[in-house]
Tab-separated table of C-alpha atoms in Angstrom:
chain	number	residue	atom	x	y	z
A	1	MET	CA	-22.625	15.071	-22.467
A	2	PHE	CA	-23.622	15.938	-18.898
A	3	HIS	CA	-26.261	13.198	-18.823
A	4	GLN	CA	-23.751	10.748	-20.255
A	5	ASN	CA	-21.264	11.665	-17.469
A	6	LYS	CA	-23.959	11.520	-14.867
A	7	ASN	CA	-24.811	7.931	-15.908
A	8	ILE	CA	-21.173	6.979	-15.763
A	9	PHE	CA	-20.736	8.420	-12.273
A	10	ASP	CA	-23.983	6.800	-11.090
A	11	ILE	CA	-22.602	3.466	-12.263
A	12	LEU	CA	-19.316	4.166	-10.449
A	13	PHE	CA	-21.257	5.115	-7.295
A	14	GLU	CA	-23.192	1.857	-7.399
A	15	ALA	CA	-20.079	-0.183	-8.312
A	16	ILE	CA	-18.253	0.629	-5.071
A	17	PRO	CA	-18.364	-2.617	-3.001
A	18	GLU	CA	-18.306	-0.694	0.286
A	19	GLY	CA	-21.245	1.227	1.614
A	20	VAL	CA	-21.339	4.901	0.702
A	21	ILE	CA	-23.588	7.441	2.382
A	22	ILE	CA	-23.705	11.229	1.929
A	23	VAL	CA	-25.279	13.419	4.651
A	24	ASN	CA	-25.775	17.188	4.875
A	25	GLN	CA	-24.791	19.286	7.860
A	26	LYS	CA	-28.129	18.507	9.553
A	27	GLN	CA	-27.207	14.779	9.464
A	28	ILE	CA	-29.903	14.048	6.917
A	29	ILE	CA	-29.048	11.305	4.390
A	30	VAL	CA	-29.106	12.775	0.878
A	31	ALA	CA	-27.558	9.814	-1.050
A	32	ALA	CA	-26.713	6.164	-0.516
A	33	ASN	CA	-25.553	3.392	-2.764
A	34	SER	CA	-27.027	-0.151	-2.835
A	35	SER	CA	-24.095	-1.594	-0.870
A	36	ALA	CA	-24.996	0.720	2.081
A	37	ALA	CA	-28.683	-0.021	1.862
A	38	ASN	CA	-28.079	-3.809	1.783
A	39	MET	CA	-25.579	-3.555	4.657
A	40	PHE	CA	-28.203	-2.024	6.937
A	41	GLY	CA	-31.155	-4.045	5.584
A	42	TYR	CA	-32.962	-1.144	3.936
A	43	ARG	CA	-34.095	-0.239	0.477
A	44	LYS	CA	-32.278	2.844	-0.888
A	45	SER	CA	-35.592	4.776	-0.965
A	46	GLU	CA	-36.080	4.064	2.801
A	47	LEU	CA	-32.755	5.860	3.611
A	48	ILE	CA	-33.045	9.027	1.534
A	49	ASN	CA	-34.129	12.074	3.642
A	50	LYS	CA	-33.935	10.065	6.862
A	51	ALA	CA	-31.910	11.150	9.893
A	52	LEU	CA	-28.483	9.474	10.120
A	53	HIS	CA	-29.147	8.245	13.676
A	54	ILE	CA	-31.385	5.425	12.346
A	55	LEU	CA	-28.079	3.650	11.386
A	56	ILE	CA	-26.423	4.327	14.743
A	57	PRO	CA	-27.186	2.372	18.003
A	58	SER	CA	-29.170	4.646	20.363
A	59	LYS	CA	-26.496	4.439	23.070
A	60	PHE	CA	-24.112	6.287	20.795
A	61	HIS	CA	-26.497	9.061	19.632
A	62	LYS	CA	-25.364	11.679	22.177
A	63	ASN	CA	-21.620	11.265	21.575
A	64	HIS	CA	-22.108	11.042	17.810
A	65	ILE	CA	-23.783	14.442	17.687
A	66	VAL	CA	-20.774	15.972	19.410
A	67	HIS	CA	-18.250	14.208	17.199
A	68	PHE	CA	-20.166	15.120	14.049
A	69	ASN	CA	-20.278	18.798	14.892
A	70	ASN	CA	-16.606	18.882	15.729
A	71	PHE	CA	-15.836	17.119	12.471
A	72	ILE	CA	-17.811	19.724	10.447
A	73	LYS	CA	-15.883	22.491	12.213
A	74	THR	CA	-12.409	21.016	11.653
A	75	ASN	CA	-13.246	20.042	8.048
A	76	HIS	CA	-10.466	17.466	7.871
A	77	ILE	CA	-10.540	14.102	6.069
A	78	LYS	CA	-10.840	11.151	8.513
A	79	LYS	CA	-9.197	8.069	7.020
A	80	ILE	CA	-10.430	4.573	7.793
A	81	GLU	CA	-8.808	3.330	11.043
A	82	HIS	CA	-8.435	-0.360	11.645
A	83	GLY	CA	-9.270	-1.687	15.052
A	84	SER	CA	-11.710	1.138	15.911
A	85	ASP	CA	-14.721	0.162	18.018
A	86	LEU	CA	-17.524	1.601	15.829
A	87	TYR	CA	-20.950	-0.007	15.371
A	88	GLY	CA	-23.915	0.349	13.081
A	89	ILE	CA	-27.462	-0.992	13.579
A	90	GLY	CA	-29.616	-2.521	10.886
A	91	LYS	CA	-33.269	-2.345	10.213
A	92	ASN	CA	-33.573	-5.557	12.186
A	93	ASN	CA	-32.163	-3.752	15.266
A	94	LYS	CA	-29.011	-5.907	15.228
A	95	GLU	CA	-25.715	-4.159	15.876
A	96	PHE	CA	-22.578	-4.993	13.829
A	97	PRO	CA	-18.966	-3.687	13.812
A	98	VAL	CA	-18.004	-1.225	11.091
A	99	GLU	CA	-15.001	0.870	9.899
A	100	ILE	CA	-15.733	4.318	8.551
A	101	GLY	CA	-13.793	6.855	6.486
A	102	LEU	CA	-15.120	10.437	6.285
A	103	ASN	CA	-14.494	13.172	3.708
A	104	PRO	CA	-16.079	16.602	4.029
A	105	PHE	CA	-16.900	18.766	0.947
A	106	LYS	CA	-18.932	21.798	0.054
A	107	VAL	CA	-21.375	22.445	-2.777
A	108	GLY	CA	-22.059	26.186	-2.866
A	109	ASN	CA	-22.614	27.265	0.719
A	110	ASP	CA	-23.792	23.817	1.866
A	111	ASN	CA	-21.609	21.397	3.817
A	112	PHE	CA	-21.787	17.627	3.125
A	113	VAL	CA	-19.925	14.583	4.407
A	114	ILE	CA	-19.314	11.460	2.343
A	115	ALA	CA	-18.839	8.306	4.449
A	116	LEU	CA	-17.207	5.071	3.223
A	117	ILE	CA	-18.504	2.188	5.430
A	118	ILE	CA	-17.161	-1.318	5.720
A	119	ASP	CA	-18.891	-4.175	7.547
A	120	VAL	CA	-16.008	-5.869	9.399
A	121	THR	CA	-18.079	-8.601	11.077
A	122	THR	CA	-16.354	-11.369	9.156
A	123	ARG	CA	-12.897	-9.898	9.642
A	124	LYS	CA	-13.387	-9.450	13.383
A	125	LYS	CA	-14.423	-13.087	13.541
A	126	ASN	CA	-11.405	-14.166	11.513
A	127	GLU	CA	-9.036	-12.125	13.717
A	128	LYS	CA	-10.507	-13.786	16.769
A	129	GLN	CA	-9.933	-17.226	15.155
A	130	ILE	CA	-6.361	-16.319	14.271
A	131	GLU	CA	-5.719	-15.130	17.883
A	132	THR	CA	-7.157	-18.495	19.119
A	133	LEU	CA	-4.966	-20.455	16.673
A	134	ASN	CA	-1.867	-18.567	17.769
A	135	ASP	CA	-2.680	-19.282	21.432
A	136	GLU	CA	-3.067	-22.998	20.573
A	137	LEU	CA	0.218	-23.032	18.707
A	138	GLU	CA	2.015	-21.493	21.714
A	139	LYS	CA	0.472	-24.073	24.021
A	140	LYS	CA	1.585	-26.851	21.698
A	141	ILE	CA	5.127	-25.524	21.708
A	142	LYS	CA	5.243	-25.358	25.495
A	143	HIS	CA	3.658	-28.807	25.815
A	144	ARG	CA	6.023	-30.361	23.294
A	145	THR	CA	9.073	-28.669	24.915
A	146	ALA	CA	8.050	-29.929	28.332
A	147	GLU	CA	7.656	-33.482	27.019
A	148	LEU	CA	11.093	-33.519	25.369
A	149	ASN	CA	12.766	-31.961	28.379
A	150	ASN	CA	11.196	-34.644	30.584
A	151	THR	CA	12.405	-37.398	28.243
A	152	ILE	CA	15.933	-35.991	28.213
A	153	LYS	CA	15.969	-35.822	31.988
A	154	GLN	CA	14.838	-39.428	32.336
A	155	LEU	CA	17.522	-40.639	29.904
A	156	LYS	CA	20.225	-38.823	31.811
A	157	GLU	CA	19.041	-40.172	35.137
A	158	LEU	CA	19.047	-43.713	33.783
A	159	ASN	CA	22.617	-43.112	32.431
A	160	LEU	CA	21.676	-44.741	29.151
A	161	ASN	CA	23.883	-44.503	26.178
A	162	TYR	CA	21.298	-42.757	24.023
A	163	LYS	CA	23.201	-39.602	23.279
A	164	GLU	CA	22.581	-39.946	19.569
A	165	GLU	CA	18.892	-40.426	20.093
A	166	ILE	CA	18.800	-37.373	22.425
A	167	LYS	CA	20.571	-35.389	19.723
A	168	LYS	CA	17.982	-36.380	17.171
A	169	ARG	CA	15.177	-35.429	19.514
A	170	ILE	CA	16.706	-32.048	20.150
A	171	ILE	CA	17.063	-31.492	16.440
A	172	ALA	CA	13.469	-32.503	15.919
A	173	GLU	CA	12.387	-30.180	18.663
A	174	THR	CA	14.289	-27.303	17.117
A	175	ARG	CA	12.751	-28.010	13.717
A	176	ILE	CA	9.251	-28.127	15.219
A	177	LYS	CA	9.762	-24.810	17.002
A	178	ALA	CA	11.151	-23.199	13.816
A	179	ALA	CA	8.235	-24.477	11.779
A	180	LEU	CA	5.675	-23.241	14.252
A	181	LYS	CA	7.451	-19.857	14.560
A	182	LYS	CA	7.497	-19.579	10.745
A	183	GLU	CA	3.810	-20.332	10.572
A	184	ILE	CA	3.065	-17.572	13.129
A	185	GLU	CA	5.259	-15.106	11.195
A	186	LEU	CA	3.483	-16.005	7.909
A	187	ASN	CA	0.084	-15.422	9.512
A	188	ASP	CA	1.310	-12.051	10.816
A	189	LEU	CA	2.776	-11.123	7.365
A	190	LYS	CA	-0.482	-12.093	5.679
A	191	THR	CA	-2.467	-9.863	8.062
A	192	LYS	CA	-0.112	-6.891	7.417
A	193	PHE	CA	-0.265	-7.515	3.658
A	194	LEU	CA	-4.069	-7.559	3.584
A	195	SER	CA	-4.178	-4.377	5.737
A	196	MET	CA	-1.700	-2.618	3.416
A	197	VAL	CA	-3.566	-3.562	0.245
A	198	SER	CA	-6.887	-2.486	1.785
A	199	HIS	CA	-5.447	0.907	2.730
A	200	GLU	CA	-3.628	1.562	-0.568
A	201	PHE	CA	-6.700	0.731	-2.626
A	202	LYS	CA	-9.372	2.407	-0.530
A	203	THR	CA	-7.633	5.790	-0.348
A	204	PRO	CA	-7.506	6.379	-4.168
A	205	LEU	CA	-10.947	4.805	-4.529
A	206	SER	CA	-12.295	7.306	-2.016
A	207	GLY	CA	-10.696	10.132	-4.012
A	208	ILE	CA	-12.213	8.815	-7.245
A	209	LEU	CA	-15.598	8.567	-5.677
A	210	THR	CA	-15.427	12.126	-4.217
A	211	SER	CA	-14.356	13.594	-7.599
A	212	SER	CA	-17.017	11.725	-9.450
A	213	MET	CA	-19.682	12.962	-7.055
A	214	LEU	CA	-18.488	16.565	-7.391
A	215	LEU	CA	-18.422	16.365	-11.198
A	216	LYS	CA	-22.222	16.073	-11.103
A	217	LYS	CA	-22.415	19.493	-9.494
A	218	TYR	CA	-20.462	21.366	-12.157
A	219	GLN	CA	-22.931	21.625	-15.019
A	220	ARG	CA	-22.335	25.100	-16.400
A	221	ASN	CA	-19.952	25.862	-19.306
A	222	GLU	CA	-17.879	28.223	-17.154
A	223	GLU	CA	-17.178	25.357	-14.705
A	224	GLN	CA	-15.155	23.353	-17.245
A	225	LYS	CA	-11.877	23.986	-15.381
A	226	LYS	CA	-13.423	22.406	-12.228
A	227	ARG	CA	-14.542	19.416	-14.245
A	228	ASP	CA	-11.144	19.052	-15.838
A	229	LYS	CA	-9.495	19.143	-12.364
A	230	HIS	CA	-11.587	16.277	-11.032
A	231	ILE	CA	-11.166	14.246	-14.237
A	232	GLU	CA	-7.361	14.638	-13.821
A	233	ILE	CA	-7.664	13.463	-10.209
A	234	ILE	CA	-9.595	10.397	-11.286
A	235	THR	CA	-7.083	9.693	-14.024
A	236	ASN	CA	-4.031	9.984	-11.697
A	237	LYS	CA	-5.547	7.738	-9.057
A	238	VAL	CA	-6.471	5.098	-11.668
A	239	HIS	CA	-2.808	5.162	-12.918
A	240	TYR	CA	-1.654	4.755	-9.280
A	241	LEU	CA	-3.925	1.724	-8.800
A	242	ASN	CA	-2.609	0.279	-12.063
A	243	ASP	CA	0.994	0.723	-10.855
A	244	ILE	CA	0.230	-1.096	-7.631
A	245	LEU	CA	-1.283	-4.039	-9.560
A	246	ASN	CA	1.737	-4.142	-11.865
A	247	ASP	CA	4.009	-4.315	-8.765
A	248	PHE	CA	2.033	-7.234	-7.385
A	249	LEU	CA	2.251	-9.047	-10.813
A	250	SER	CA	6.017	-8.434	-10.847
A	251	ILE	CA	6.325	-10.022	-7.390
A	252	GLU	CA	4.380	-13.092	-8.518
A	253	LYS	CA	6.617	-13.494	-11.579
A	254	LEU	CA	9.809	-13.020	-9.623
A	255	ASP	CA	8.730	-15.481	-6.915
A	256	SER	CA	7.733	-18.152	-9.467
A	257	ASN	CA	10.854	-17.546	-11.622
A	258	LYS	CA	8.687	-16.610	-14.625
A	259	ILE	CA	10.635	-13.477	-15.591
A	260	VAL	CA	12.328	-13.719	-19.000
A	261	TYR	CA	14.799	-10.955	-19.705
A	262	LYS	CA	15.181	-9.643	-23.224
A	263	PHE	CA	18.612	-8.186	-23.915
A	264	SER	CA	19.377	-5.728	-26.699
A	265	THR	CA	21.953	-3.123	-27.581
A	266	PHE	CA	20.914	0.486	-26.999
A	267	HIS	CA	22.181	3.975	-26.172
A	268	LEU	CA	21.876	4.868	-22.501
A	269	SER	CA	20.916	8.442	-23.309
A	270	LYS	CA	17.625	7.155	-24.784
A	271	VAL	CA	16.610	5.474	-21.511
A	272	ILE	CA	17.772	8.401	-19.311
A	273	ASN	CA	15.810	10.929	-21.435
A	274	GLU	CA	12.621	8.801	-21.334
A	275	VAL	CA	12.825	8.294	-17.567
A	276	VAL	CA	13.545	11.993	-16.829
A	277	TYR	CA	10.763	13.194	-19.199
A	278	ASN	CA	8.150	11.069	-17.362
A	279	ALA	CA	9.632	12.046	-13.917
A	280	ASN	CA	9.359	15.712	-14.754
A	281	LEU	CA	5.531	15.326	-14.822
A	282	LEU	CA	5.647	14.353	-11.099
A	283	LEU	CA	7.936	17.160	-9.832
A	284	LYS	CA	6.810	19.225	-6.901
A	285	THR	CA	7.035	23.029	-6.932
A	286	GLY	CA	10.650	24.109	-7.313
A	287	GLN	CA	12.055	20.583	-7.665
A	288	ARG	CA	14.475	19.895	-10.503
A	289	ILE	CA	16.424	16.947	-11.909
A	290	ILE	CA	20.058	17.364	-12.968
A	291	ILE	CA	21.099	14.828	-15.632
A	292	PRO	CA	24.619	13.935	-16.797
A	293	ASP	CA	25.898	15.467	-20.003
A	294	ASN	CA	28.563	12.811	-20.710
A	295	ILE	CA	26.521	9.789	-21.722
A	296	ASP	CA	25.832	10.290	-25.473
A	297	ASP	CA	28.369	7.599	-26.386
A	298	PHE	CA	27.440	5.138	-23.655
A	299	VAL	CA	26.081	1.870	-25.209
A	300	LEU	CA	24.693	-1.075	-23.160
A	301	GLN	CA	23.692	-4.619	-23.859
A	302	GLN	CA	21.005	-5.134	-21.230
A	303	ASP	CA	17.252	-5.424	-20.784
A	304	GLU	CA	16.196	-1.923	-21.767
A	305	ARG	CA	12.637	-2.141	-20.347
A	306	ILE	CA	13.855	-3.401	-16.974
A	307	LEU	CA	16.627	-0.766	-16.700
A	308	GLU	CA	13.998	1.878	-17.390
A	309	LEU	CA	11.753	0.377	-14.647
A	310	ILE	CA	14.657	0.334	-12.130
A	311	LEU	CA	15.743	3.984	-12.806
A	312	SER	CA	12.121	5.215	-12.812
A	313	ASN	CA	11.448	3.617	-9.400
A	314	LEU	CA	14.583	5.181	-7.852
A	315	ILE	CA	13.896	8.665	-9.268
A	316	HIS	CA	10.188	8.599	-8.385
A	317	ASN	CA	11.184	7.697	-4.799
A	318	SER	CA	13.576	10.686	-4.744
A	319	ILE	CA	10.758	12.965	-5.857
A	320	LYS	CA	8.176	11.490	-3.456
A	321	TYR	CA	10.417	11.594	-0.393
A	322	SER	CA	11.909	15.068	-1.127
A	323	GLY	CA	10.283	18.436	-0.420
A	324	GLU	CA	9.665	21.465	-2.701
A	325	ASN	CA	12.669	23.414	-4.010
A	326	THR	CA	15.047	20.450	-3.854
A	327	THR	CA	17.381	18.916	-6.369
A	328	ILE	CA	17.667	15.329	-7.623
A	329	GLN	CA	21.027	14.637	-9.219
A	330	ILE	CA	21.757	11.714	-11.621
A	331	ALA	CA	25.357	10.700	-12.350
A	332	VAL	CA	26.597	7.937	-14.665
A	333	TYR	CA	30.111	6.488	-14.927
A	334	GLN	CA	31.844	3.583	-16.799
A	335	ASN	CA	34.403	1.415	-15.020
A	336	ASN	CA	36.002	-1.899	-16.166
A	337	GLY	CA	33.058	-3.242	-18.137
A	338	THR	CA	30.428	-1.929	-15.723
A	339	ILE	CA	28.073	1.076	-15.747
A	340	ILE	CA	27.536	2.923	-12.426
A	341	PHE	CA	24.466	5.043	-11.697
A	342	LYS	CA	24.225	7.420	-8.709
A	343	ILE	CA	20.863	8.993	-7.819
A	344	LYS	CA	21.124	11.554	-5.051
A	345	ASP	CA	18.340	13.539	-3.427
A	346	GLU	CA	17.786	16.066	-0.614
A	347	GLY	CA	14.859	14.251	0.939
A	348	ILE	CA	13.752	13.013	4.362
A	349	GLY	CA	16.431	10.286	4.360
A	350	ILE	CA	16.209	6.838	5.976
A	351	PRO	CA	16.512	6.501	9.778
A	352	GLN	CA	19.656	4.581	10.818
A	353	ASN	CA	17.695	1.824	12.581
A	354	ASP	CA	15.565	1.184	9.474
A	355	GLN	CA	18.332	1.065	6.866
A	356	LYS	CA	19.009	-2.664	7.200
A	357	PHE	CA	15.408	-3.454	6.344
A	358	ILE	CA	14.846	-1.071	3.424
A	359	PHE	CA	14.938	-3.766	0.745
A	360	ASN	CA	12.578	-6.089	2.646
A	361	ARG	CA	9.184	-6.607	1.034
A	362	TYR	CA	6.357	-4.460	2.424
A	363	PHE	CA	8.772	-2.608	4.776
A	364	ARG	CA	8.157	1.172	5.249
A	365	ALA	CA	10.629	3.337	7.117
A	366	GLU	CA	9.318	4.940	10.349
A	367	ASN	CA	9.459	8.473	8.886
A	368	ALA	CA	7.590	7.425	5.704
A	369	LEU	CA	4.533	5.766	7.207
A	370	ASN	CA	2.280	8.765	6.389
A	371	ILE	CA	3.460	8.903	2.720
A	372	GLN	CA	1.563	6.816	0.180
A	373	GLY	CA	3.368	3.599	-0.857
A	374	THR	CA	3.376	-0.221	-0.593
A	375	GLY	CA	6.965	-0.933	0.437
A	376	ILE	CA	7.558	-3.334	-2.480
A	377	GLY	CA	9.258	-1.162	-5.093
A	378	LEU	CA	12.802	-1.467	-3.730
A	379	ASN	CA	12.322	-5.189	-3.137
A	380	ILE	CA	11.330	-5.654	-6.809
A	381	ILE	CA	14.201	-3.632	-8.300
A	382	LYS	CA	16.812	-5.313	-6.042
A	383	ALA	CA	15.619	-8.714	-7.367
A	384	HIS	CA	15.880	-7.484	-10.960
A	385	ILE	CA	19.339	-6.023	-10.384
A	386	GLU	CA	20.695	-9.281	-8.893
A	387	ASN	CA	19.156	-11.253	-11.787
A	388	LEU	CA	21.002	-8.942	-14.192
A	389	LYS	CA	24.258	-9.679	-12.300
A	390	GLY	CA	24.383	-6.264	-10.764
A	391	LYS	CA	24.534	-4.682	-7.265
A	392	ILE	CA	22.748	-1.903	-5.470
A	393	ASN	CA	23.716	-0.022	-2.290
A	394	PHE	CA	22.939	3.272	-0.682
A	395	SER	CA	23.901	5.788	1.940
A	396	SER	CA	21.382	7.975	3.731
A	397	GLU	CA	21.146	10.517	6.515
A	398	GLU	CA	17.807	11.523	8.063
A	399	ASN	CA	16.634	14.973	7.059
A	400	ILE	CA	19.663	15.352	4.782
A	401	GLY	CA	18.936	12.984	1.873
A	402	SER	CA	19.839	9.633	0.286
A	403	GLU	CA	22.118	8.375	-2.489
A	404	PHE	CA	21.454	5.063	-4.245
A	405	VAL	CA	24.301	3.471	-6.297
A	406	LEU	CA	23.493	0.900	-8.968
A	407	ILE	CA	26.195	-1.137	-10.661
A	408	LEU	CA	25.414	-3.219	-13.768
A	409	PRO	CA	27.594	-5.015	-16.339
A	410	LYS	CA	27.631	-3.165	-19.659
A	411	GLU	CA	26.989	-6.446	-21.487
A	412	ASN	CA	24.617	-9.206	-20.514
A	413	LYS	CA	23.979	-11.848	-23.173
A	414	ASN	CA	21.915	-14.366	-21.218
A	415	ASN	CA	18.433	-14.989	-22.580
A	416	ASN	CA	16.931	-15.555	-19.113
A	417	GLN	CA	17.764	-15.548	-15.467
């Protein structure tokens, strides 16, 4: 079984598209995958047992020794930082820009560091091209505006009766400006999206890689608990990646109007019990969920799967953004053919200045930037709620908590949007 697991983790190690290098506390390379070897122009066998400084330009050797020793002492994970000015050097003595994430770990009494390395040469080049394009766009706007202003001035001076023509030109100028501004905004949104996806995927992948590497070290029967712990970490992170992919697929379907809702009649208690059962698996220490006891006779005609998705998202957010020993309260009411859900937590709340953006796609509140998430969950459920002829609103106070209110019709007989 151990050899089978070892083969699996060796395959995982080699399957990582980024370069991965493991060094001991003496900065000697003890392991490297093919991606790392190819990145620096070496064979894997040429890297093993070599000093790490062969991959670092000589002008950075002195500072690197200081940084490495400090990193070993602090023993903290260093996430990949975009925009950092780090460089590697290949076997051909050519330097190239890189981004590096570091994760320290111990095996017995020995300290090791696993490094996730990304060659960002192409991205740096693309960013430079985007910057150049944006500069050119701004110059075009200024040039076109100057031309139009000059034309308007000449027409006024000549006192010609071309007011309608001037109006058309102003409208055309406004449209051109709006189109160019929209293009710049789309380029910026695309950059933010790619950065977000890269971060959200690389963090769990790094965790999977670390756990898979550590699993190799636990070979004795009495170390089964340690093996189980890392297997659980790998499983949870794979589920997290799967959830992200499902969110992206939902966005694509919503944007292309491909969602088909399937309405059926069902007891609300069934959905609430299923959602709360799954949410209980995610609770932090001391957290608890209070559910209503008056819903046994509540019957809906809605899309059961989508309602479960909506409630799960809201409750999972309450768990994620609340601390230990807090309460999440679910209340349900009926009123004039509608069903009203209230989900209240005692979490970090949403800053006042951020509240108007909370349903925007990819938006993260200022006080939630260090908490894992993509900023698309609330955008997706708002779209579903509106398609189901419902409404969603909320109230929130920073460091006090939030309350989301969902209102849906009890009956919805449409077969699609």
